[in-house]
Amino acid sequence: MIIVHKYGGTSVATTEKIMNIAKYLGSVKDAGNDVVVVVSAMGKTTDALIKLAREITDKPDSREMDRLMSTGEQQTIALLSIALQTLGYEAISLTGAQAGIKTSGHYTKNKIADINGKEIKEHLSQGKIVVVAGFQGINEAGDVTTLGRGGSDTSAVALAAALGGKCEIYTDVDGIYTIDPRVYKKAKKLPVISYDEMMELAFLGAGVMEPRAVELGSKYGVEIYVGKSLGEKNGTIITSVEKVKENKEMEEKVITGVSINENMVMVNVEEITTNAQNIYEIFEKAEASGINIDMISQNDVTSHHGSFAFTCPKTDIAALEKIGEEIESEFPQTSFIINPYVTKVSIVGIGLISNIGVAAKMFKTLAENDISFHQISTSEISISLVVDEVMGKRIAELFAKEFDL
């Protein structure tokens, strides 16, 4: 059995922690498993590397940022391999490129296009524990690329899919909760959650898992275990809806969780001539800049002019400002207003498909507490609100109480 483990930055923050992980990996290997380990950079290393670049310029080149940020994981893989070898285990460290992880897309936010697992399988056949740098790969031009925040999760699940193995994610929390316990102390840990619900929660702001990692798990049928303590299987399993429904308590729940996304901005485009070409130009510019557009809403349209709003990550503010200048220059009557002081609060649950009255409960809660919102969007299994950031955690807490989460 091939088991792919992933350890996040806090799990490998010190050499002491790295040695503890090495000891546990040794026990997994001794139990007869083939072991592949994906690791993140130690602690806040990536943030420190970004800070160094920004000491030189506010707008560092994206290609060079990928090269710089990829060095954090390379440090960790070498140290973990040394730790394993010190304990008497054969181990080898591989960068994303050496592990056959091929990527495509925009620098600093690439996606995995393919994985050639031949090199890893060769090392496994020789009895080695293979330690792979997460968060990175190599594109068609031969450049080192990174996968964006949380990319090590994606690396681990993609490798598990390519190798036909299991995937276990070890992080600084002991599982998936109905809501961030720091926001609501009575939050409940979920024993299981469906791919769809986890993907929605992750996409809408829950920081425990990266959405693309869950998407890959769903696509290739890779069950994902998320937990904290080494060897203690008391975390959460991300799996199919069918397996979730085997858990009676989960089946009875209409709402599975509440997520909060504070890493976002809302853009209002006011007084724009309402035709598809003008709207297309804005979104074409956003796509060219690698901006991930999320919620889109349009206000009432008058005879010739209207307005609409959309949201995207805060990390894209610099690109948005440039687009705004271009749009206001091209359309002098149009205002392109960026509001970074907002938060998205979402409720998620497969029970939304077959239950009525959820929206009424939400708005009743908002009305009773005299709370307003900027935007709303829905999917089959979620309802999201954009609100003033000062109210985000308060609203999430109110929803958690309302839906007994």
GROMACS .gro file of C-alpha atoms in nm:
model
  405
    1MET     CA    1   0.000   0.000   0.000
    2ILE     CA    2   0.132   0.345  -0.097
    3ILE     CA    3   0.052   0.610   0.162
    4VAL     CA    4   0.107   0.978   0.082
    5HIS     CA    5   0.149   1.198   0.390
    6LYS     CA    6   0.148   1.576   0.390
    7TYR     CA    7   0.282   1.799   0.666
    8GLY     CA    8   0.212   2.173   0.677
    9GLY     CA    9   0.443   2.454   0.778
   10THR     CA   10   0.361   2.452   1.150
   11SER     CA   11   0.414   2.074   1.164
   12VAL     CA   12   0.772   2.111   1.034
   13ALA     CA   13   0.852   2.445   1.197
   14THR     CA   14   1.149   2.312   1.403
   15THR     CA   15   1.408   2.037   1.368
   16GLU     CA   16   1.258   1.874   1.678
   17LYS     CA   17   0.921   1.847   1.502
   18ILE     CA   18   1.091   1.718   1.188
   19MET     CA   19   1.261   1.442   1.391
   20ASN     CA   20   0.927   1.343   1.547
   21ILE     CA   21   0.772   1.319   1.201
   22ALA     CA   22   1.066   1.109   1.083
   23LYS     CA   23   1.015   0.865   1.371
   24TYR     CA   24   0.646   0.829   1.288
   25LEU     CA   25   0.714   0.784   0.917
   26GLY     CA   26   0.959   0.512   1.010
   27SER     CA   27   0.686   0.326   1.198
   28VAL     CA   28   0.454   0.357   0.895
   29LYS     CA   29   0.730   0.216   0.674
   30ASP     CA   30   0.800  -0.065   0.923
   31ALA     CA   31   0.432  -0.164   0.903
   32GLY     CA   32   0.494  -0.265   0.542
   33ASN     CA   33   0.381   0.047   0.357
   34ASP     CA   34   0.548   0.239   0.076
   35VAL     CA   35   0.573   0.597   0.202
   36VAL     CA   36   0.572   0.925   0.010
   37VAL     CA   37   0.586   1.248   0.212
   38VAL     CA   38   0.492   1.595   0.089
   39VAL     CA   39   0.608   1.887   0.302
   40SER     CA   40   0.562   2.262   0.316
   41ALA     CA   41   0.824   2.522   0.404
   42MET     CA   42   0.916   2.547   0.773
   43GLY     CA   43   0.687   2.776   0.975
   44LYS     CA   44   0.663   3.123   0.822
   45THR     CA   45   0.950   3.072   0.576
   46THR     CA   46   0.741   3.153   0.266
   47ASP     CA   47   0.618   3.479   0.424
   48ALA     CA   48   0.978   3.569   0.509
   49LEU     CA   49   1.089   3.507   0.150
   50ILE     CA   50   0.808   3.725   0.015
   51LYS     CA   51   0.906   3.998   0.261
   52LEU     CA   52   1.267   3.988   0.138
   53ALA     CA   53   1.153   4.043  -0.221
   54ARG     CA   54   0.926   4.329  -0.117
   55GLU     CA   55   1.219   4.498   0.057
   56ILE     CA   56   1.360   4.539  -0.293
   57THR     CA   57   1.041   4.628  -0.483
   58ASP     CA   58   0.665   4.645  -0.431
   59LYS     CA   59   0.610   4.460  -0.758
   60PRO     CA   60   0.861   4.175  -0.790
   61ASP     CA   61   0.859   3.971  -1.111
   62SER     CA   62   0.625   3.671  -1.080
   63ARG     CA   63   0.864   3.424  -1.241
   64GLU     CA   64   1.140   3.516  -1.000
   65MET     CA   65   0.897   3.500  -0.706
   66ASP     CA   66   0.819   3.140  -0.798
   67ARG     CA   67   1.190   3.062  -0.803
   68LEU     CA   68   1.235   3.231  -0.465
   69MET     CA   69   0.933   3.080  -0.289
   70SER     CA   70   1.012   2.728  -0.408
   71THR     CA   71   1.333   2.728  -0.201
   72GLY     CA   72   1.141   2.705   0.128
   73GLU     CA   73   1.013   2.353   0.061
   74GLN     CA   74   1.354   2.242  -0.067
   75GLN     CA   75   1.501   2.324   0.272
   76THR     CA   76   1.239   2.109   0.448
   77ILE     CA   77   1.272   1.804   0.221
   78ALA     CA   78   1.649   1.796   0.274
   79LEU     CA   79   1.616   1.819   0.653
   80LEU     CA   80   1.346   1.550   0.672
   81SER     CA   81   1.548   1.317   0.450
   82ILE     CA   82   1.853   1.371   0.672
   83ALA     CA   83   1.638   1.297   0.980
   84LEU     CA   84   1.509   0.971   0.827
   85GLN     CA   85   1.859   0.864   0.725
   86THR     CA   86   1.983   0.939   1.077
   87LEU     CA   87   1.720   0.696   1.208
   88GLY     CA   88   1.844   0.426   0.972
   89TYR     CA   89   1.587   0.456   0.692
   90GLU     CA   90   1.673   0.498   0.325
   91ALA     CA   91   1.524   0.826   0.209
   92ILE     CA   92   1.559   1.064  -0.082
   93SER     CA   93   1.435   1.420  -0.132
   94LEU     CA   94   1.286   1.534  -0.463
   95THR     CA   95   1.183   1.879  -0.580
   96GLY     CA   96   0.846   1.909  -0.751
   97ALA     CA   97   1.020   1.898  -1.089
   98GLN     CA   98   1.221   1.586  -0.997
   99ALA     CA   99   0.899   1.421  -0.877
  100GLY     CA  100   0.751   1.471  -1.225
  101ILE     CA  101   0.495   1.738  -1.129
  102LYS     CA  102   0.417   1.933  -1.446
  103THR     CA  103   0.224   2.258  -1.423
  104SER     CA  104   0.055   2.520  -1.638
  105GLY     CA  105  -0.102   2.862  -1.586
  106HIS     CA  106   0.007   3.190  -1.431
  107TYR     CA  107   0.323   3.222  -1.221
  108THR     CA  108   0.261   3.209  -0.842
  109LYS     CA  109  -0.076   3.037  -0.904
  110ASN     CA  110  -0.006   2.745  -1.140
  111LYS     CA  111  -0.216   2.431  -1.161
  112ILE     CA  112  -0.096   2.073  -1.186
  113ALA     CA  113  -0.131   1.958  -1.546
  114ASP     CA  114   0.019   1.610  -1.512
  115ILE     CA  115   0.233   1.390  -1.286
  116ASN     CA  116   0.485   1.138  -1.413
  117GLY     CA  117   0.527   0.908  -1.115
  118LYS     CA  118   0.801   0.693  -1.272
  119GLU     CA  119   1.085   0.846  -1.068
  120ILE     CA  120   0.897   0.811  -0.738
  121LYS     CA  121   0.794   0.452  -0.809
  122GLU     CA  122   1.156   0.363  -0.890
  123HIS     CA  123   1.273   0.494  -0.553
  124LEU     CA  124   0.986   0.318  -0.372
  125SER     CA  125   1.081  -0.010  -0.538
  126GLN     CA  126   1.426   0.034  -0.385
  127GLY     CA  127   1.272   0.057  -0.039
  128LYS     CA  128   1.321   0.431   0.004
  129ILE     CA  129   1.093   0.681   0.174
  130VAL     CA  130   1.040   0.955  -0.086
  131VAL     CA  131   1.020   1.313   0.042
  132VAL     CA  132   0.868   1.556  -0.209
  133ALA     CA  133   0.860   1.935  -0.205
  134GLY     CA  134   0.497   2.046  -0.205
  135PHE     CA  135   0.358   2.367  -0.355
  136GLN     CA  136   0.573   2.346  -0.669
  137GLY     CA  137   0.633   2.193  -1.010
  138ILE     CA  138   0.781   2.276  -1.349
  139ASN     CA  139   0.609   2.426  -1.654
  140GLU     CA  140   0.659   2.364  -2.026
  141ALA     CA  141   0.926   2.636  -2.041
  142GLY     CA  142   1.128   2.452  -1.777
  143ASP     CA  143   1.062   2.720  -1.513
  144VAL     CA  144   1.002   2.635  -1.148
  145THR     CA  145   0.643   2.729  -1.061
  146THR     CA  146   0.433   2.740  -0.745
  147LEU     CA  147   0.072   2.639  -0.694
  148GLY     CA  148  -0.053   2.923  -0.474
  149ARG     CA  149  -0.136   2.918  -0.104
  150GLY     CA  150  -0.227   2.571   0.019
  151GLY     CA  151  -0.060   2.416  -0.284
  152SER     CA  152   0.109   2.142  -0.081
  153ASP     CA  153  -0.235   1.988  -0.016
  154THR     CA  154  -0.288   1.978  -0.392
  155SER     CA  155   0.056   1.820  -0.445
  156ALA     CA  156  -0.022   1.545  -0.192
  157VAL     CA  157  -0.366   1.452  -0.328
  158ALA     CA  158  -0.242   1.465  -0.689
  159LEU     CA  159   0.047   1.234  -0.602
  160ALA     CA  160  -0.188   0.993  -0.422
  161ALA     CA  161  -0.409   0.988  -0.733
  162ALA     CA  162  -0.113   0.933  -0.968
  163LEU     CA  163   0.038   0.658  -0.752
  164GLY     CA  164  -0.290   0.489  -0.659
  165GLY     CA  165  -0.234   0.549  -0.289
  166LYS     CA  166  -0.405   0.680   0.024
  167CYS     CA  167  -0.370   1.042   0.133
  168GLU     CA  168  -0.328   1.171   0.487
  169ILE     CA  169  -0.300   1.545   0.556
  170TYR     CA  170  -0.144   1.645   0.889
  171THR     CA  171  -0.192   2.007   0.988
  172ASP     CA  172  -0.219   2.231   1.296
  173VAL     CA  173  -0.583   2.138   1.358
  174ASP     CA  174  -0.723   1.798   1.456
  175GLY     CA  175  -0.986   1.777   1.183
  176ILE     CA  176  -1.255   1.970   0.998
  177TYR     CA  177  -1.497   2.169   1.215
  178THR     CA  178  -1.844   2.301   1.143
  179ILE     CA  179  -1.699   2.651   1.187
  180ASP     CA  180  -1.361   2.787   1.289
  181PRO     CA  181  -1.340   2.715   1.667
  182ARG     CA  182  -1.164   3.051   1.712
  183VAL     CA  183  -1.486   3.218   1.595
  184TYR     CA  184  -1.733   2.991   1.775
  185LYS     CA  185  -1.602   2.795   2.074
  186LYS     CA  186  -1.885   2.539   2.057
  187ALA     CA  187  -1.789   2.432   1.703
  188LYS     CA  188  -1.818   2.058   1.643
  189LYS     CA  189  -1.560   1.836   1.474
  190LEU     CA  190  -1.694   1.640   1.177
  191PRO     CA  191  -1.602   1.270   1.155
  192VAL     CA  192  -1.677   1.272   0.780
  193ILE     CA  193  -1.761   1.532   0.517
  194SER     CA  194  -1.842   1.496   0.148
  195TYR     CA  195  -1.606   1.612  -0.125
  196ASP     CA  196  -1.867   1.861  -0.249
  197GLU     CA  197  -1.925   2.017   0.093
  198MET     CA  198  -1.553   2.037   0.173
  199MET     CA  199  -1.477   2.185  -0.168
  200GLU     CA  200  -1.747   2.446  -0.122
  201LEU     CA  201  -1.632   2.533   0.231
  202ALA     CA  202  -1.269   2.554   0.116
  203PHE     CA  203  -1.352   2.764  -0.190
  204LEU     CA  204  -1.567   2.995   0.022
  205GLY     CA  205  -1.293   3.059   0.276
  206ALA     CA  206  -1.239   2.769   0.518
  207GLY     CA  207  -0.860   2.755   0.538
  208VAL     CA  208  -0.811   2.394   0.649
  209MET     CA  209  -0.800   2.252   0.293
  210GLU     CA  210  -0.722   2.385  -0.052
  211PRO     CA  211  -1.024   2.357  -0.288
  212ARG     CA  212  -0.822   2.215  -0.579
  213ALA     CA  213  -0.690   1.938  -0.354
  214VAL     CA  214  -1.046   1.833  -0.264
  215GLU     CA  215  -1.151   1.858  -0.629
  216LEU     CA  216  -0.872   1.618  -0.727
  217GLY     CA  217  -0.971   1.382  -0.447
  218SER     CA  218  -1.328   1.377  -0.574
  219LYS     CA  219  -1.226   1.334  -0.938
  220TYR     CA  220  -0.995   1.039  -0.872
  221GLY     CA  221  -1.173   0.887  -0.573
  222VAL     CA  222  -0.892   0.956  -0.326
  223GLU     CA  223  -1.023   0.962   0.032
  224ILE     CA  224  -0.845   1.235   0.228
  225TYR     CA  225  -0.779   1.210   0.599
  226VAL     CA  226  -0.720   1.541   0.782
  227GLY     CA  227  -0.583   1.531   1.136
  228LYS     CA  228  -0.323   1.652   1.380
  229SER     CA  229  -0.168   1.398   1.617
  230LEU     CA  230   0.070   1.148   1.458
  231GLY     CA  231  -0.079   0.802   1.468
  232GLU     CA  232  -0.410   0.907   1.628
  233LYS     CA  233  -0.686   0.862   1.370
  234ASN     CA  234  -0.938   1.097   1.533
  235GLY     CA  235  -0.956   1.354   1.254
  236THR     CA  236  -1.195   1.393   0.959
  237ILE     CA  237  -1.232   1.185   0.643
  238ILE     CA  238  -1.326   1.365   0.321
  239THR     CA  239  -1.511   1.116   0.104
  240SER     CA  240  -1.812   1.051  -0.120
  241VAL     CA  241  -2.169   1.159  -0.038
  242GLU     CA  242  -2.270   0.793  -0.021
  243LYS     CA  243  -2.021   0.722   0.256
  244VAL     CA  244  -2.119   1.038   0.442
  245LYS     CA  245  -2.483   0.927   0.439
  246GLU     CA  246  -2.383   0.608   0.618
  247ASN     CA  247  -2.333   0.835   0.920
  248LYS     CA  248  -2.689   0.895   1.047
  249GLU     CA  249  -2.605   1.209   1.239
  250MET     CA  250  -2.453   1.369   0.929
  251GLU     CA  251  -2.746   1.272   0.709
  252GLU     CA  252  -2.990   1.450   0.939
  253LYS     CA  253  -2.795   1.777   0.926
  254VAL     CA  254  -2.927   2.034   0.676
  255ILE     CA  255  -2.623   2.260   0.718
  256THR     CA  256  -2.276   2.109   0.755
  257GLY     CA  257  -2.070   2.420   0.818
  258VAL     CA  258  -2.010   2.794   0.805
  259SER     CA  259  -1.706   2.948   0.640
  260ILE     CA  260  -1.554   3.295   0.661
  261ASN     CA  261  -1.336   3.444   0.388
  262GLU     CA  262  -1.152   3.760   0.496
  263ASN     CA  263  -0.903   3.746   0.208
  264MET     CA  264  -1.125   3.922  -0.041
  265VAL     CA  265  -1.219   4.254  -0.194
  266MET     CA  266  -1.539   4.371  -0.359
  267VAL     CA  267  -1.524   4.577  -0.676
  268ASN     CA  268  -1.812   4.803  -0.776
  269VAL     CA  269  -1.822   4.917  -1.138
  270GLU     CA  270  -2.062   5.213  -1.150
  271GLU     CA  271  -2.215   5.395  -1.447
  272ILE     CA  272  -2.093   5.165  -1.722
  273THR     CA  273  -2.264   5.144  -2.059
  274THR     CA  274  -2.458   4.822  -2.037
  275ASN     CA  275  -2.355   4.601  -2.323
  276ALA     CA  276  -2.179   4.267  -2.322
  277GLN     CA  277  -1.866   4.399  -2.495
  278ASN     CA  278  -1.788   4.646  -2.215
  279ILE     CA  279  -1.836   4.384  -1.943
  280TYR     CA  280  -1.628   4.137  -2.144
  281GLU     CA  281  -1.337   4.382  -2.161
  282ILE     CA  282  -1.321   4.403  -1.782
  283PHE     CA  283  -1.327   4.028  -1.729
  284GLU     CA  284  -1.083   3.972  -2.016
  285LYS     CA  285  -0.835   4.203  -1.844
  286ALA     CA  286  -0.892   4.018  -1.516
  287GLU     CA  287  -0.831   3.680  -1.681
  288ALA     CA  288  -0.512   3.806  -1.846
  289SER     CA  289  -0.386   3.913  -1.502
  290GLY     CA  290  -0.470   3.575  -1.348
  291ILE     CA  291  -0.740   3.722  -1.123
  292ASN     CA  292  -0.989   3.468  -0.988
  293ILE     CA  293  -1.333   3.631  -1.011
  294ASP     CA  294  -1.585   3.498  -0.761
  295MET     CA  295  -1.930   3.641  -0.689
  296ILE     CA  296  -2.084   3.861  -0.960
  297SER     CA  297  -2.402   4.063  -0.916
  298GLN     CA  298  -2.574   4.326  -1.131
  299ASN     CA  299  -2.793   4.609  -1.011
  300ASP     CA  300  -3.099   4.745  -1.192
  301VAL     CA  301  -3.012   4.879  -1.535
  302THR     CA  302  -3.139   5.217  -1.653
  303SER     CA  303  -3.181   5.302  -2.019
  304HIS     CA  304  -2.810   5.318  -2.100
  305HIS     CA  305  -2.608   5.279  -1.785
  306GLY     CA  306  -2.593   5.028  -1.504
  307SER     CA  307  -2.361   4.891  -1.241
  308PHE     CA  308  -2.235   4.556  -1.126
  309ALA     CA  309  -2.006   4.417  -0.857
  310PHE     CA  310  -1.771   4.123  -0.821
  311THR     CA  311  -1.534   3.981  -0.562
  312CYS     CA  312  -1.183   3.838  -0.581
  313PRO     CA  313  -0.882   3.774  -0.352
  314LYS     CA  314  -0.707   4.061  -0.174
  315THR     CA  315  -0.380   3.940  -0.322
  316ASP     CA  316  -0.501   4.072  -0.660
  317ILE     CA  317  -0.543   4.435  -0.549
  318ALA     CA  318  -0.238   4.561  -0.743
  319ALA     CA  319  -0.368   4.406  -1.066
  320LEU     CA  320  -0.718   4.538  -0.995
  321GLU     CA  321  -0.590   4.892  -0.949
  322LYS     CA  322  -0.421   4.876  -1.289
  323ILE     CA  323  -0.740   4.745  -1.452
  324GLY     CA  324  -0.940   5.019  -1.280
  325GLU     CA  325  -0.714   5.290  -1.423
  326GLU     CA  326  -0.752   5.143  -1.773
  327ILE     CA  327  -1.132   5.115  -1.746
  328GLU     CA  328  -1.178   5.469  -1.611
  329SER     CA  329  -0.954   5.601  -1.889
  330GLU     CA  330  -1.150   5.415  -2.155
  331PHE     CA  331  -1.491   5.499  -2.004
  332PRO     CA  332  -1.461   5.845  -1.835
  333GLN     CA  333  -1.811   5.828  -1.684
  334THR     CA  334  -1.739   5.492  -1.516
  335SER     CA  335  -1.616   5.449  -1.157
  336PHE     CA  336  -1.412   5.140  -1.065
  337ILE     CA  337  -1.429   5.123  -0.684
  338ILE     CA  338  -1.228   4.868  -0.485
  339ASN     CA  339  -1.360   4.795  -0.134
  340PRO     CA  340  -1.114   4.584   0.072
  341TYR     CA  341  -1.316   4.615   0.392
  342VAL     CA  342  -1.552   4.323   0.334
  343THR     CA  343  -1.584   3.959   0.438
  344LYS     CA  344  -1.775   3.669   0.287
  345VAL     CA  345  -1.980   3.449   0.519
  346SER     CA  346  -2.126   3.128   0.376
  347ILE     CA  347  -2.338   2.838   0.495
  348VAL     CA  348  -2.281   2.501   0.328
  349GLY     CA  349  -2.468   2.171   0.334
  350ILE     CA  350  -2.590   1.901   0.095
  351GLY     CA  351  -2.919   1.928   0.286
  352LEU     CA  352  -2.986   2.260   0.109
  353ILE     CA  353  -3.082   2.065  -0.203
  354SER     CA  354  -3.390   1.909  -0.042
  355ASN     CA  355  -3.480   2.145   0.243
  356ILE     CA  356  -3.679   2.468   0.229
  357GLY     CA  357  -3.669   2.755   0.474
  358VAL     CA  358  -3.291   2.788   0.513
  359ALA     CA  359  -3.275   3.129   0.345
  360ALA     CA  360  -3.568   3.246   0.558
  361LYS     CA  361  -3.377   3.147   0.874
  362MET     CA  362  -3.069   3.333   0.754
  363PHE     CA  363  -3.253   3.656   0.682
  364LYS     CA  364  -3.456   3.628   1.001
  365THR     CA  365  -3.126   3.614   1.191
  366LEU     CA  366  -2.994   3.918   1.005
  367ALA     CA  367  -3.317   4.111   1.056
  368GLU     CA  368  -3.336   4.040   1.429
  369ASN     CA  369  -2.982   4.174   1.468
  370ASP     CA  370  -3.028   4.471   1.229
  371ILE     CA  371  -2.747   4.353   0.997
  372SER     CA  372  -2.724   4.446   0.629
  373PHE     CA  373  -2.520   4.292   0.344
  374HIS     CA  374  -2.369   4.396   0.009
  375GLN     CA  375  -2.406   4.089  -0.212
  376ILE     CA  376  -2.561   3.743  -0.205
  377SER     CA  377  -2.499   3.435  -0.418
  378THR     CA  378  -2.622   3.076  -0.405
  379SER     CA  379  -2.531   2.733  -0.534
  380GLU     CA  380  -2.704   2.399  -0.487
  381ILE     CA  381  -2.533   2.349  -0.151
  382SER     CA  382  -2.437   2.699  -0.031
  383ILE     CA  383  -2.559   3.052   0.034
  384SER     CA  384  -2.297   3.330   0.060
  385LEU     CA  385  -2.320   3.688   0.181
  386VAL     CA  386  -2.069   3.971   0.141
  387VAL     CA  387  -2.080   4.190   0.453
  388ASP     CA  388  -1.874   4.462   0.621
  389GLU     CA  389  -1.561   4.296   0.760
  390VAL     CA  390  -1.629   4.420   1.114
  391MET     CA  391  -1.947   4.209   1.115
  392GLY     CA  392  -1.812   3.891   0.953
  393LYS     CA  393  -1.728   3.686   1.262
  394ARG     CA  394  -2.040   3.805   1.445
  395ILE     CA  395  -2.264   3.690   1.158
  396ALA     CA  396  -2.084   3.355   1.133
  397GLU     CA  397  -2.136   3.300   1.506
  398LEU     CA  398  -2.507   3.386   1.477
  399PHE     CA  399  -2.551   3.138   1.188
  400ALA     CA  400  -2.364   2.868   1.384
  401LYS     CA  401  -2.610   2.909   1.671
  402GLU     CA  402  -2.914   2.923   1.443
  403PHE     CA  403  -2.824   2.599   1.263
  404ASP     CA  404  -2.687   2.421   1.573
  405LEU     CA  405  -2.333   2.386   1.443
   0.00000   0.00000   0.00000
